[in-house]
Coordinates of C-alpha atoms (C1' of nucleotides) in Angstrom, one line a residue:
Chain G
X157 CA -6.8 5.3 23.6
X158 CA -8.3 4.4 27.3
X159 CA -6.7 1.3 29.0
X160 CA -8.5 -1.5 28.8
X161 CA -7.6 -2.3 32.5
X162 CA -9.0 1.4 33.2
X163 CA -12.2 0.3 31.3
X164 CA -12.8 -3.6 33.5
X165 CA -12.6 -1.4 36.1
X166 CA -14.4 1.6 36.2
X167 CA -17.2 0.6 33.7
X168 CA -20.1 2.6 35.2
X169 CA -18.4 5.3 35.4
X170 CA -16.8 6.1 31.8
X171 CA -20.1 4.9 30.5
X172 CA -21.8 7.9 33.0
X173 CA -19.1 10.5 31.7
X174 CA -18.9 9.6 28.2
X175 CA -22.8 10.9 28.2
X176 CA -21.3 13.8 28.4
X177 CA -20.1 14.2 24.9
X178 CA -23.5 13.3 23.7
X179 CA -22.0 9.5 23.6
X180 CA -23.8 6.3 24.3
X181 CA -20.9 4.1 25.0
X182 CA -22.7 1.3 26.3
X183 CA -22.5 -1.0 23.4
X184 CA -18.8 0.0 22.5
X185 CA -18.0 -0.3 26.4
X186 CA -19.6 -4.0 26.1
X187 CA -18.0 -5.4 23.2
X188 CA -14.3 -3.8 24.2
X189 CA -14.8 -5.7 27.7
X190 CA -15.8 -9.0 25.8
X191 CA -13.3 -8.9 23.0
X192 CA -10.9 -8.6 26.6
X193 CA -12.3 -11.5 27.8
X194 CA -12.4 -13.8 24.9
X195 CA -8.8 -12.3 24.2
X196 CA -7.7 -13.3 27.1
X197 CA -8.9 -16.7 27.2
X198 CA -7.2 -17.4 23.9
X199 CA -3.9 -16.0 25.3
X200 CA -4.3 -18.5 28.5
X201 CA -5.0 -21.3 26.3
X202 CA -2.1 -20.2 24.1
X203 CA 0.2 -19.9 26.6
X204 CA -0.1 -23.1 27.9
X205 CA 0.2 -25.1 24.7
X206 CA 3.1 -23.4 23.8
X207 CA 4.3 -24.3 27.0
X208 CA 3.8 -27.9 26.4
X209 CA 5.7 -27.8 23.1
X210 CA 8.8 -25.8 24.9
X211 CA 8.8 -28.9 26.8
X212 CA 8.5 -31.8 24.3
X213 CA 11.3 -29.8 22.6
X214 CA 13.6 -29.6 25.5
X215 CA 13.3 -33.2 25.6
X216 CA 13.8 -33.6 22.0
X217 CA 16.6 -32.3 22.6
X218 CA 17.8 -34.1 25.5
X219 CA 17.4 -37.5 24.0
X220 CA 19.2 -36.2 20.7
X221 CA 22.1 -35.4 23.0
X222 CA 21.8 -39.3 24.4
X223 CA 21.6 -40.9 21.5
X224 CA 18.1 -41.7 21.4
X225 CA 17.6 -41.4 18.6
X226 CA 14.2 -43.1 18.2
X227 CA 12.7 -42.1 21.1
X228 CA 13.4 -38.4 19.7
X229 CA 11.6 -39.3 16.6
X230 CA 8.6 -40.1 18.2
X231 CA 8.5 -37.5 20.3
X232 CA 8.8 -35.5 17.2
X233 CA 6.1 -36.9 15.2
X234 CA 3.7 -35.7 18.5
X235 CA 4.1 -32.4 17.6
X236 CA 2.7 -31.7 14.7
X237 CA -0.9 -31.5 16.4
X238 CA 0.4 -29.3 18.8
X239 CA 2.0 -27.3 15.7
X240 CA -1.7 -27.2 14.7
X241 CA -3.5 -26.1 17.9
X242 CA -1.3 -23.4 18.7
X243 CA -1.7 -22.3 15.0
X244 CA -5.0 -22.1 14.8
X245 CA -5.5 -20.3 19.1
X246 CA -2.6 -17.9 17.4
X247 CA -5.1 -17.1 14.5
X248 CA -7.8 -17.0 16.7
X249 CA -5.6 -14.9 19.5
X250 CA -4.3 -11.7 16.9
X251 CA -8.3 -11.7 15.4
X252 CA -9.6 -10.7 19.1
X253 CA -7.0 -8.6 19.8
X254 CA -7.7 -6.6 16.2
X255 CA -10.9 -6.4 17.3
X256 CA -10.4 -5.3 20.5
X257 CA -8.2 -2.7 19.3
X258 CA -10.5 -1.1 16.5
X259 CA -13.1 -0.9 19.6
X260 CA -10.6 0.8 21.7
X261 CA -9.9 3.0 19.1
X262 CA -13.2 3.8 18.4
X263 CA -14.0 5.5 22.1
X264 CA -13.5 9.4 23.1
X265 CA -11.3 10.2 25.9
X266 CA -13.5 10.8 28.9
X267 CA -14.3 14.0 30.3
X268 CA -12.8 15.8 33.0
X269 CA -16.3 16.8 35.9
X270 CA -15.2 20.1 34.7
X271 CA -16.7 19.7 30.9
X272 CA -19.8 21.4 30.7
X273 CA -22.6 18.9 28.7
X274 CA -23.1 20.8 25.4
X275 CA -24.0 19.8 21.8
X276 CA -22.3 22.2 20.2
X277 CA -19.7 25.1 20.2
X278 CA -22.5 27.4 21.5
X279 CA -22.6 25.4 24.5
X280 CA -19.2 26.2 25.2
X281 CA -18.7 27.7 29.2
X282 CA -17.1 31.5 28.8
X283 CA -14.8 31.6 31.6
X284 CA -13.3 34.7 31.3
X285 CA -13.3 37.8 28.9
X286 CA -10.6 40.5 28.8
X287 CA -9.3 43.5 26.5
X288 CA -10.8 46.1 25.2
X289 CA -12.8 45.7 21.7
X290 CA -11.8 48.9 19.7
X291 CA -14.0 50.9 17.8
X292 CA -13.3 51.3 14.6
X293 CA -13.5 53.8 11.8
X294 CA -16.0 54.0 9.5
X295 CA -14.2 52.9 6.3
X296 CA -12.3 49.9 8.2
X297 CA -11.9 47.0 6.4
X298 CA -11.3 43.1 6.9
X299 CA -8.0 41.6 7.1
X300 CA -8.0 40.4 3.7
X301 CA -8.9 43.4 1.9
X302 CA -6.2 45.2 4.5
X303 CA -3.3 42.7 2.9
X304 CA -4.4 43.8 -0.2
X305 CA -4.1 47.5 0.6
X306 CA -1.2 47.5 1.7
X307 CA 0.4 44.8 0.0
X308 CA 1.0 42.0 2.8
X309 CA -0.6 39.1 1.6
X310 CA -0.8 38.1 -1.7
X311 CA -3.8 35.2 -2.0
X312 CA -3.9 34.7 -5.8
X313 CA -0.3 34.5 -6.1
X314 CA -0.8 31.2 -3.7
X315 CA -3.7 30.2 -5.8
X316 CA -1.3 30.3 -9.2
X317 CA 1.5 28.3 -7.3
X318 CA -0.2 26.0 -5.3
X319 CA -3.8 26.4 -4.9
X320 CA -6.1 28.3 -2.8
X321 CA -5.6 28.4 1.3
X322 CA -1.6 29.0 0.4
X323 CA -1.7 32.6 0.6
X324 CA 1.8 34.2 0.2
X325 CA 3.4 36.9 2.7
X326 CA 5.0 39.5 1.2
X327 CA 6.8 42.7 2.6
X328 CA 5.6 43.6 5.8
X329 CA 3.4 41.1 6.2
X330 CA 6.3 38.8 5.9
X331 CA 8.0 40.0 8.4
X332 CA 5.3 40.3 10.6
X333 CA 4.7 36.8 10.4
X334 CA 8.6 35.9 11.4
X335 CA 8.2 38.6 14.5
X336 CA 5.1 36.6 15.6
X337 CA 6.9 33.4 15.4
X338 CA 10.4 34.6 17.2
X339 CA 8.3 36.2 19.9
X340 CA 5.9 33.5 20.8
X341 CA 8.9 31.2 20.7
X342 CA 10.9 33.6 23.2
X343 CA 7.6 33.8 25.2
X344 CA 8.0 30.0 25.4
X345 CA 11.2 29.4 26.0
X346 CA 11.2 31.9 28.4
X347 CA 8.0 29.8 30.4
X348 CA 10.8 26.8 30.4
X349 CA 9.5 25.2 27.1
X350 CA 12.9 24.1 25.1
X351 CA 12.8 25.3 21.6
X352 CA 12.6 22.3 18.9
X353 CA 12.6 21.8 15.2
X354 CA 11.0 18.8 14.3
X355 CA 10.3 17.7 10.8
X356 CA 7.3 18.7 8.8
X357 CA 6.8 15.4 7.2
X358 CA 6.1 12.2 9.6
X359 CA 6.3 8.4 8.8
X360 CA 3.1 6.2 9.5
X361 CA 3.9 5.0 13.2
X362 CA 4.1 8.8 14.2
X363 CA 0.6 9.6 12.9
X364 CA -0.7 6.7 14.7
X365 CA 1.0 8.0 17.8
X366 CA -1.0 11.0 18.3
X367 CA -3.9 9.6 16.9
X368 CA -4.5 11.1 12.8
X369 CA -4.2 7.7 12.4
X370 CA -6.0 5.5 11.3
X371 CA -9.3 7.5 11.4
X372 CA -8.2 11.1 10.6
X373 CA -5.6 9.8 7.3
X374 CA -7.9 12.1 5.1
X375 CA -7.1 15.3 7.2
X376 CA -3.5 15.1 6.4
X377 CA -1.3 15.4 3.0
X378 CA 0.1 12.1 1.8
X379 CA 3.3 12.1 0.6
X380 CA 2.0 8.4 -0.9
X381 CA 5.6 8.0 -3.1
X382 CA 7.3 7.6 0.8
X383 CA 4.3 7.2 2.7
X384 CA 4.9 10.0 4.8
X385 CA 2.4 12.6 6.1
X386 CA 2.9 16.4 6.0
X387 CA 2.2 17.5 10.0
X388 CA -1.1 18.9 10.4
X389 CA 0.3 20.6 14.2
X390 CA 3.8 19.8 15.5
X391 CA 2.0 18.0 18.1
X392 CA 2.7 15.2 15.9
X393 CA 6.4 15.5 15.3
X394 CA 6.6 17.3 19.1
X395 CA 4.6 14.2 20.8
X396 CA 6.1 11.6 19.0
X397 CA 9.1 12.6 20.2
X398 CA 8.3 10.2 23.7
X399 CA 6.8 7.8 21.6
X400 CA 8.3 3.9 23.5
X401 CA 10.2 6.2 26.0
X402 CA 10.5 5.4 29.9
X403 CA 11.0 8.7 31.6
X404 CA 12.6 8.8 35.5
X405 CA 10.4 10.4 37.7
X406 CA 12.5 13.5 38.1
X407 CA 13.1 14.4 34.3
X408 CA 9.6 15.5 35.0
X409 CA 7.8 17.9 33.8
X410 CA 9.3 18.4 30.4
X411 CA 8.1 21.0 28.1
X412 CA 8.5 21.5 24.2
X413 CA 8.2 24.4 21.8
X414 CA 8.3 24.4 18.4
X415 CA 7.3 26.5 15.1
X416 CA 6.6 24.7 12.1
X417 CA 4.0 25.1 9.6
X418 CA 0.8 22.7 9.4
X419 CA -0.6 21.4 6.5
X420 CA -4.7 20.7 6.8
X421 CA -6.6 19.2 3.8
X422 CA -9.5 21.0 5.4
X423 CA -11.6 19.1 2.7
X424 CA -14.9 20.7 1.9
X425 CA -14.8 24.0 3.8
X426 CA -15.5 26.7 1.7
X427 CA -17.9 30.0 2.1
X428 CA -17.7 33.2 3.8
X429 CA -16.1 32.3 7.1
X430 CA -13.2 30.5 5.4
X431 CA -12.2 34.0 4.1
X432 CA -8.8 35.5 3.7
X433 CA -6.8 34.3 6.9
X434 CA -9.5 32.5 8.4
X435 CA -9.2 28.8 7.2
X436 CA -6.0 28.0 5.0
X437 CA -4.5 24.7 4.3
X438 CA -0.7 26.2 5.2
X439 CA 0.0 27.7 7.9
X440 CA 2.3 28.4 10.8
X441 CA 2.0 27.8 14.5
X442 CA 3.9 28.0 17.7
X443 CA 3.1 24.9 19.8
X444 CA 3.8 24.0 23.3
X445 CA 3.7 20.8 24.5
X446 CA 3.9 19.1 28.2
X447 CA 4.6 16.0 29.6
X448 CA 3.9 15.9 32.9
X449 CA 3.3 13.4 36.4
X450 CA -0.2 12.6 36.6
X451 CA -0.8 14.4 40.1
X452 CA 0.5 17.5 38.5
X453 CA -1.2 17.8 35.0
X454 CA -4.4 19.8 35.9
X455 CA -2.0 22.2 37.9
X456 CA -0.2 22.5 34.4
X457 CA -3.0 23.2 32.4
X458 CA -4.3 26.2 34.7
X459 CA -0.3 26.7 33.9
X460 CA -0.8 26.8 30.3
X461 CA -3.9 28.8 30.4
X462 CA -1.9 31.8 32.2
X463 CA 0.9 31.5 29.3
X464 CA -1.6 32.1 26.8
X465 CA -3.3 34.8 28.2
X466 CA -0.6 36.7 28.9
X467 CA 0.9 36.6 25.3
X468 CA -2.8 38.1 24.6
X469 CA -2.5 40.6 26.9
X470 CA 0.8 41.6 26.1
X471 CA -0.5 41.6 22.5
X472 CA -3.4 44.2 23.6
X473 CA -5.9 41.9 21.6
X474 CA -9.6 41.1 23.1
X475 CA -9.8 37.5 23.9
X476 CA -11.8 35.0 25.9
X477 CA -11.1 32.1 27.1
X478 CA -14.0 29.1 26.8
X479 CA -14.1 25.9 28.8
X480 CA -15.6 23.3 26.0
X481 CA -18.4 21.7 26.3
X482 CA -18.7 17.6 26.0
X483 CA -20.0 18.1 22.2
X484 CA -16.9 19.7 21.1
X485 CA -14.3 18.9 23.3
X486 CA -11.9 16.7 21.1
X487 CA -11.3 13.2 20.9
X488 CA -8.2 12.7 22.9
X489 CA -8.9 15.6 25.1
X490 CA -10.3 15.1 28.5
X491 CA -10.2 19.2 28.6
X492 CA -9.9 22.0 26.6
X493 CA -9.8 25.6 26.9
X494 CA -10.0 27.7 23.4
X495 CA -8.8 31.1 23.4
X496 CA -11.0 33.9 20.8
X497 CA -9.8 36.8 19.6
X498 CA -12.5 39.7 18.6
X499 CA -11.6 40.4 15.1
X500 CA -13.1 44.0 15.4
X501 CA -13.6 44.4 11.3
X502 CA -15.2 40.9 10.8
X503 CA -16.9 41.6 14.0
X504 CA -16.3 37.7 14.9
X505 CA -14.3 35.9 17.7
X506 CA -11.7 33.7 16.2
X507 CA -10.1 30.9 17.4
X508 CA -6.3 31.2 18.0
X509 CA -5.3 28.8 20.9
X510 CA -6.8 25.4 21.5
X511 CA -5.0 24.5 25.7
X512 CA -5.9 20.6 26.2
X513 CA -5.6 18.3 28.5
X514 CA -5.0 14.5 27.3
X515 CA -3.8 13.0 30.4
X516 CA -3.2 9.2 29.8
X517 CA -4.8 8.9 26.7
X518 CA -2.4 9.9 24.4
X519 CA 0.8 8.6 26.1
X520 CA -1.2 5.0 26.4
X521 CA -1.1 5.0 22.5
X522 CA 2.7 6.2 22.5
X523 CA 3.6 4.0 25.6
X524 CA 4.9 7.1 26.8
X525 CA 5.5 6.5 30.8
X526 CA 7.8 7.1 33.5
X527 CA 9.5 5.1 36.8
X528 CA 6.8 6.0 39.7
X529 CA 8.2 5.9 43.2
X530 CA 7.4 2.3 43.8
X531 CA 9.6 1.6 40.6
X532 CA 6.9 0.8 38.4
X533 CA 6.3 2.1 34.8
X534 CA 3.0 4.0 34.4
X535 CA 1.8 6.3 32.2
X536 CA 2.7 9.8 31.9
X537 CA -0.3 13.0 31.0
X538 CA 0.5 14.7 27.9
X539 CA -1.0 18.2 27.4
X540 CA -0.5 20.8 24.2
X541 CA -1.8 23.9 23.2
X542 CA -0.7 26.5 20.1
X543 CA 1.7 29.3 21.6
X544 CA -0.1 30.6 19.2
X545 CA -1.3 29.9 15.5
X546 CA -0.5 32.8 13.6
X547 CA -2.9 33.6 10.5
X548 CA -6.0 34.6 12.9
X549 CA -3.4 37.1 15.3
X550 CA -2.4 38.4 11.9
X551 CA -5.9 38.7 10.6
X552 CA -7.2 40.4 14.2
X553 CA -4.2 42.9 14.6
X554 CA -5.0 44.2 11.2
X555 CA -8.1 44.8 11.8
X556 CA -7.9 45.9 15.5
X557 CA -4.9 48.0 15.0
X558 CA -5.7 49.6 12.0
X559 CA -6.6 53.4 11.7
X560 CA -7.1 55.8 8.6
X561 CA -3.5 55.8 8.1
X562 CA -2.6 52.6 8.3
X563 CA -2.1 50.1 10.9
X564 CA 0.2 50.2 14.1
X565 CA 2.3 47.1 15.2
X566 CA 1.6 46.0 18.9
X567 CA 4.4 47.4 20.9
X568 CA 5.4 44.5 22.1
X569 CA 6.0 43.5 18.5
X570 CA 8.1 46.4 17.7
X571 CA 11.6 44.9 18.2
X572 CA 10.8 42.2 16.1
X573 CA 9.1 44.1 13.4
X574 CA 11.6 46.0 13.0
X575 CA 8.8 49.1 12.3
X576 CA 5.7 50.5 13.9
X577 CA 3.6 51.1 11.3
X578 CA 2.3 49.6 8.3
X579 CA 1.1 52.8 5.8
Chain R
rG277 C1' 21.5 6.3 -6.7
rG278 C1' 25.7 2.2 -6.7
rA279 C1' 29.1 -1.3 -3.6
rG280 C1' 30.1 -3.3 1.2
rA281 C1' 29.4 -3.9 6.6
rA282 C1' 26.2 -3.8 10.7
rA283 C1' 21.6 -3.5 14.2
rU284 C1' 21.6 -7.7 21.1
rG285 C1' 19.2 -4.8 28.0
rG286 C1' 20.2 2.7 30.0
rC287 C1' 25.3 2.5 27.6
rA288 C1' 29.3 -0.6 25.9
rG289 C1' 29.7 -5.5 24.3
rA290 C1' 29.9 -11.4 24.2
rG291 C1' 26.9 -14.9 22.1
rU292 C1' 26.4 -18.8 14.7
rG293 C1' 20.7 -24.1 16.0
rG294 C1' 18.8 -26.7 22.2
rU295 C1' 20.6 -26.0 29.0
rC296 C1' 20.1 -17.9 26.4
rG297 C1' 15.9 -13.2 28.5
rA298 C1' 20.8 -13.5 27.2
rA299 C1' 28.1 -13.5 29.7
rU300 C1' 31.0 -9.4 31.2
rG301 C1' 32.0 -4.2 32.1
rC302 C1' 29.9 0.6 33.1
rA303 C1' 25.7 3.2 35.0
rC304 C1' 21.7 2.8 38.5
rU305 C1' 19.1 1.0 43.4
rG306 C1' 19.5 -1.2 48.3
rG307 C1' 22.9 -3.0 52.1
rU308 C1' 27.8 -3.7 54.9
rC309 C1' 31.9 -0.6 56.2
rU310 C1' 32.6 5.0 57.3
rU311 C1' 31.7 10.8 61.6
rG312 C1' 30.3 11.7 56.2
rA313 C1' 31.8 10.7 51.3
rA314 C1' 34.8 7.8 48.1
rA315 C1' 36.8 3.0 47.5
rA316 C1' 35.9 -2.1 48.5
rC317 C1' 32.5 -6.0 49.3
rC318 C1' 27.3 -8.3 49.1
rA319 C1' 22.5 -8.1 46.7
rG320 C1' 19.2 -6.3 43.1
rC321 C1' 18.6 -4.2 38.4
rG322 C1' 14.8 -4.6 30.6
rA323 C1' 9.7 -4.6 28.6
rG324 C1' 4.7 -6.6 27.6
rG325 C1' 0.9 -10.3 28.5
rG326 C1' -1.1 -13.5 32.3
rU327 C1' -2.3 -14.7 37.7
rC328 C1' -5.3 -13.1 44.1
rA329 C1' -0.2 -14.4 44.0
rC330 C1' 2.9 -17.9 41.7
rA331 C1' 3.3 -20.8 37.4
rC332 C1' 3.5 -19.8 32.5
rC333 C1' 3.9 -17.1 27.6
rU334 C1' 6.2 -13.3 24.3
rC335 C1' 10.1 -9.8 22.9
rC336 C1' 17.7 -9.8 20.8
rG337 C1' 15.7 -3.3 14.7
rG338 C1' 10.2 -4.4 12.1
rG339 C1' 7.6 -8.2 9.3
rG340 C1' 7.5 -13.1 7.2
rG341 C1' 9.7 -18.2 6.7
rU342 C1' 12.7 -23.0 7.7
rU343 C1' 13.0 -26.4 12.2
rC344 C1' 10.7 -30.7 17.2
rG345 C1' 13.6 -26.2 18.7
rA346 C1' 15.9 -19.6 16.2
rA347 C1' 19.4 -13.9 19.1
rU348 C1' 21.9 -17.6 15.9
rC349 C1' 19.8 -20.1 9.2
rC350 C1' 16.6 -17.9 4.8
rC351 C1' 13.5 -13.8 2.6
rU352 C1' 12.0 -8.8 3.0
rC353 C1' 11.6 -3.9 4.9
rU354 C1' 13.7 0.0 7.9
rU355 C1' 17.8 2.3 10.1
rU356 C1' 23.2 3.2 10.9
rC357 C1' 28.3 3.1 9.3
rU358 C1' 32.3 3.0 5.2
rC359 C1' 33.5 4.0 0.0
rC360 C1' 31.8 6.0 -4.7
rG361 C1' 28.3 9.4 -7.2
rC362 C1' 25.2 13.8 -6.6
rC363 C1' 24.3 18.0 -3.6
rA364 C1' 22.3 23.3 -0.1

RNA sequence: GGAGAAAUGGCAGAGUGGUCGAAUGCACUGGUCUUGAAAACCAGCGAGGGUCACACCUCCGGGGGUUCGAAUCCCUCUUUCUCCGCCA
């Protein structure tokens, strides 16, 4: 959510970058800036009534304590219009600030220069592109008929105990999935990032926190017997964590990691590309999260960035790395970097790391700030990214690393595997 | 799940209807003193709104109510603690 003060201020200009998402703000910019006003003006009026009444009852008061009895009466018989004014200025007061608030909540971070203007992810900017694509053998398959080969992944068993897009890891491919998960945490932790385990399920105020709510509720599973949401990303969990917290300047930067699974409804998504691994309504993730001074946040992302593509690297998978364009850059984000992988057998890039940017917009909605220099509170930059999300690594080192007799496990895996070979 | 107790500033902890945004202690910040540090002493020290700046308004777990007036009384929700039950 952008700061209203942000928004009195700098008008032209959000209006001017928010046309780079394909967004004409002017309207929304408009009415947020008069609902400000008019809010305001209530609140002075307000104020200043209620003021007269902490009077009239100090006096009250006063007399009361003299003995004046009548006097106190009559005084007290004044108030009831008062009562009535600041009643109705009170009504009046929470209806512009609910309005001002759905407004606020209705308007996209706003771009870092560096967004490229785009429609959609075709206009994303490549920045970068590394690894070698392998060739592959004629009979090579995709991921999902590889887990059925060799046993890994069992998709119907998921179907007959929960539905489809809860596959089941079996065997090797179970174990696979736990040494993905201990060695992208070790990569993290070993960046700085302290390890975490945060709930799966949040309460309301969390998913308002980072934002699911109140326009994203259908996204998430709703536990509706204790209103509580299943996590879609431990961003949620991982970011709440600061939510109402005052940081001292020093504690700064902190980072998170955390594995947890992540529940999407992923409501009407069906068809060839949500295949196998490729779109599934469980599934596990490593997540990294920063919360960092404002000076030093675009420093951390470039940060970020380099984590991610070393994991890559050291996973010998072909990547790039994609700077995204204003139509599909996210709402909170004011920049994103995607990481693909080349799934050699599908012969498509897949998206295994989203690196973002949210700089005050986030920690504005959490309150999230810190004690500046001068010894005033102001608002931290948050930043995530997934360190990494598991099913599309799976799906592209099956493919990548598979030969005619079977498929080899990353050396860099190895230790955690546990074996080198799945035949 | 049942019975009882509680929730106050960064922490501890006073405060049961008016002068309380809130005593006191600790922590923290600045100063005096000191070669330096400690101690001692002095001063400052919660958050949000509002204002050019003041004034002013709001906040004592959340929400609602009673009252001229609520940290204090009532209702409700949440959380914590103790006991019982259940339990990996």
């Amino acid at each position: 959510m952008l700061q209203v003060s942000y928004i009195r201020e700098h008008k032209e200009e959000i209006i001017k970058r928010l046309a780079i998402r394909n967004l004409d703000s002017k309207a929304l910019i408009e009415n947020v800036l008069t609902f400000d006003e008019e809010r305001r003006q209530l609140q002075t009026k307000l104020d200043s009534a209620k003021a007269e009444m902490n009077t009239i009852s100090k006096e009250i008061g006063n007399l009361f304590k003299s003995g004046e009895v009548e006097k106190a009466n009559t005084l007290k018989s004044k108030t009831s219009e008062l009562k009535e004014t600041i009643k109705t200025l009170e009504e009046g007061l929470s209806e512009k600030a609910e309005g001002l608030k759905i407004e606020l909540y209705k308007i996209p971070n706003v771009p870092n220069p560096l967004v490229p203007k785009g429609n959609s992810d075709e206009d994303n900017l490549e920045t970068l592109r590394e690894g070698e694509i392998p060739t592959l053998h004629k009979d090579a398959l995709p991921h999902w008929e590889l887990a059925k080969k060799y046993d890994l992944i069992d998709f119907e068993l998921g179907n007959k105990i929960t539905g489809a897009g809860f596959p089941v890891y079996k065997g090797k491919g179970a174990r696979l999935q736990r040494a993905l998960i201990a060695y992208f945490l070790d990569k993290n932790t070993s960046a700085g990032y302290t390890e975490y385990q945060l709930p799966h399920l949040v309460n309301e105020a969390s998913g308002f926190g980072t934002g699911q709510l109140p326009d994203k509720e259908g996204q998430m599973y709703h536990v509706t017997g204790d209103n509580l949401y299943l996590i879609p990303t431990a961003e949620v969990p991982g970011t709440n964590i600061f939510r109402d917290v005052i940081l001292n300047e020093n504690e700064l930067p902190i980072g998170v990691t955390g594995y947890t699974p992540c529940f999407r409804r992923e409501a009407g998504s069906y068809g060839a590309h949500v295949r196998g691994l490729n779109r599934l309504h469980q599934f596990d993730k490593v997540e990294i999260i920063r919360v960092e001074h404002p000076s030093k946040s675009y420093e951390a992302l470039d940060g970020m960035v380099g984590h991610v593509q070393n994991i890559l690297k050291e996973l010998k998978l072909p990547y790039r790395i994609l700077r995204l364009c204003g139509g599909d850059l996210t709402f909170a984000s004011a920049l994103t970097y995607d990481f693909e992988v080349f799934s050699a057998a599908q012969e498509r890039w897949l998206e295994v790391s989203s690196v973002s940017n949210f700089e005050t917009f986030q920690s504005n909605r959490l309150k999230l700030r810190f004690k500046n220099g001068e010894g005033k509170n102001q608002l931290a930059h948050t930043l995530n990214g997934s360190a990494l999300a598991l099913p599309r690594i799976l799906a592209s080192i099956l493919e990548n690393y598979q030969t005619e007799d079977g498929i080899n496990v990353p050396d860099i895996l190895i230790p955690y595997t546990g074996f080198d070979k799945i035949d």
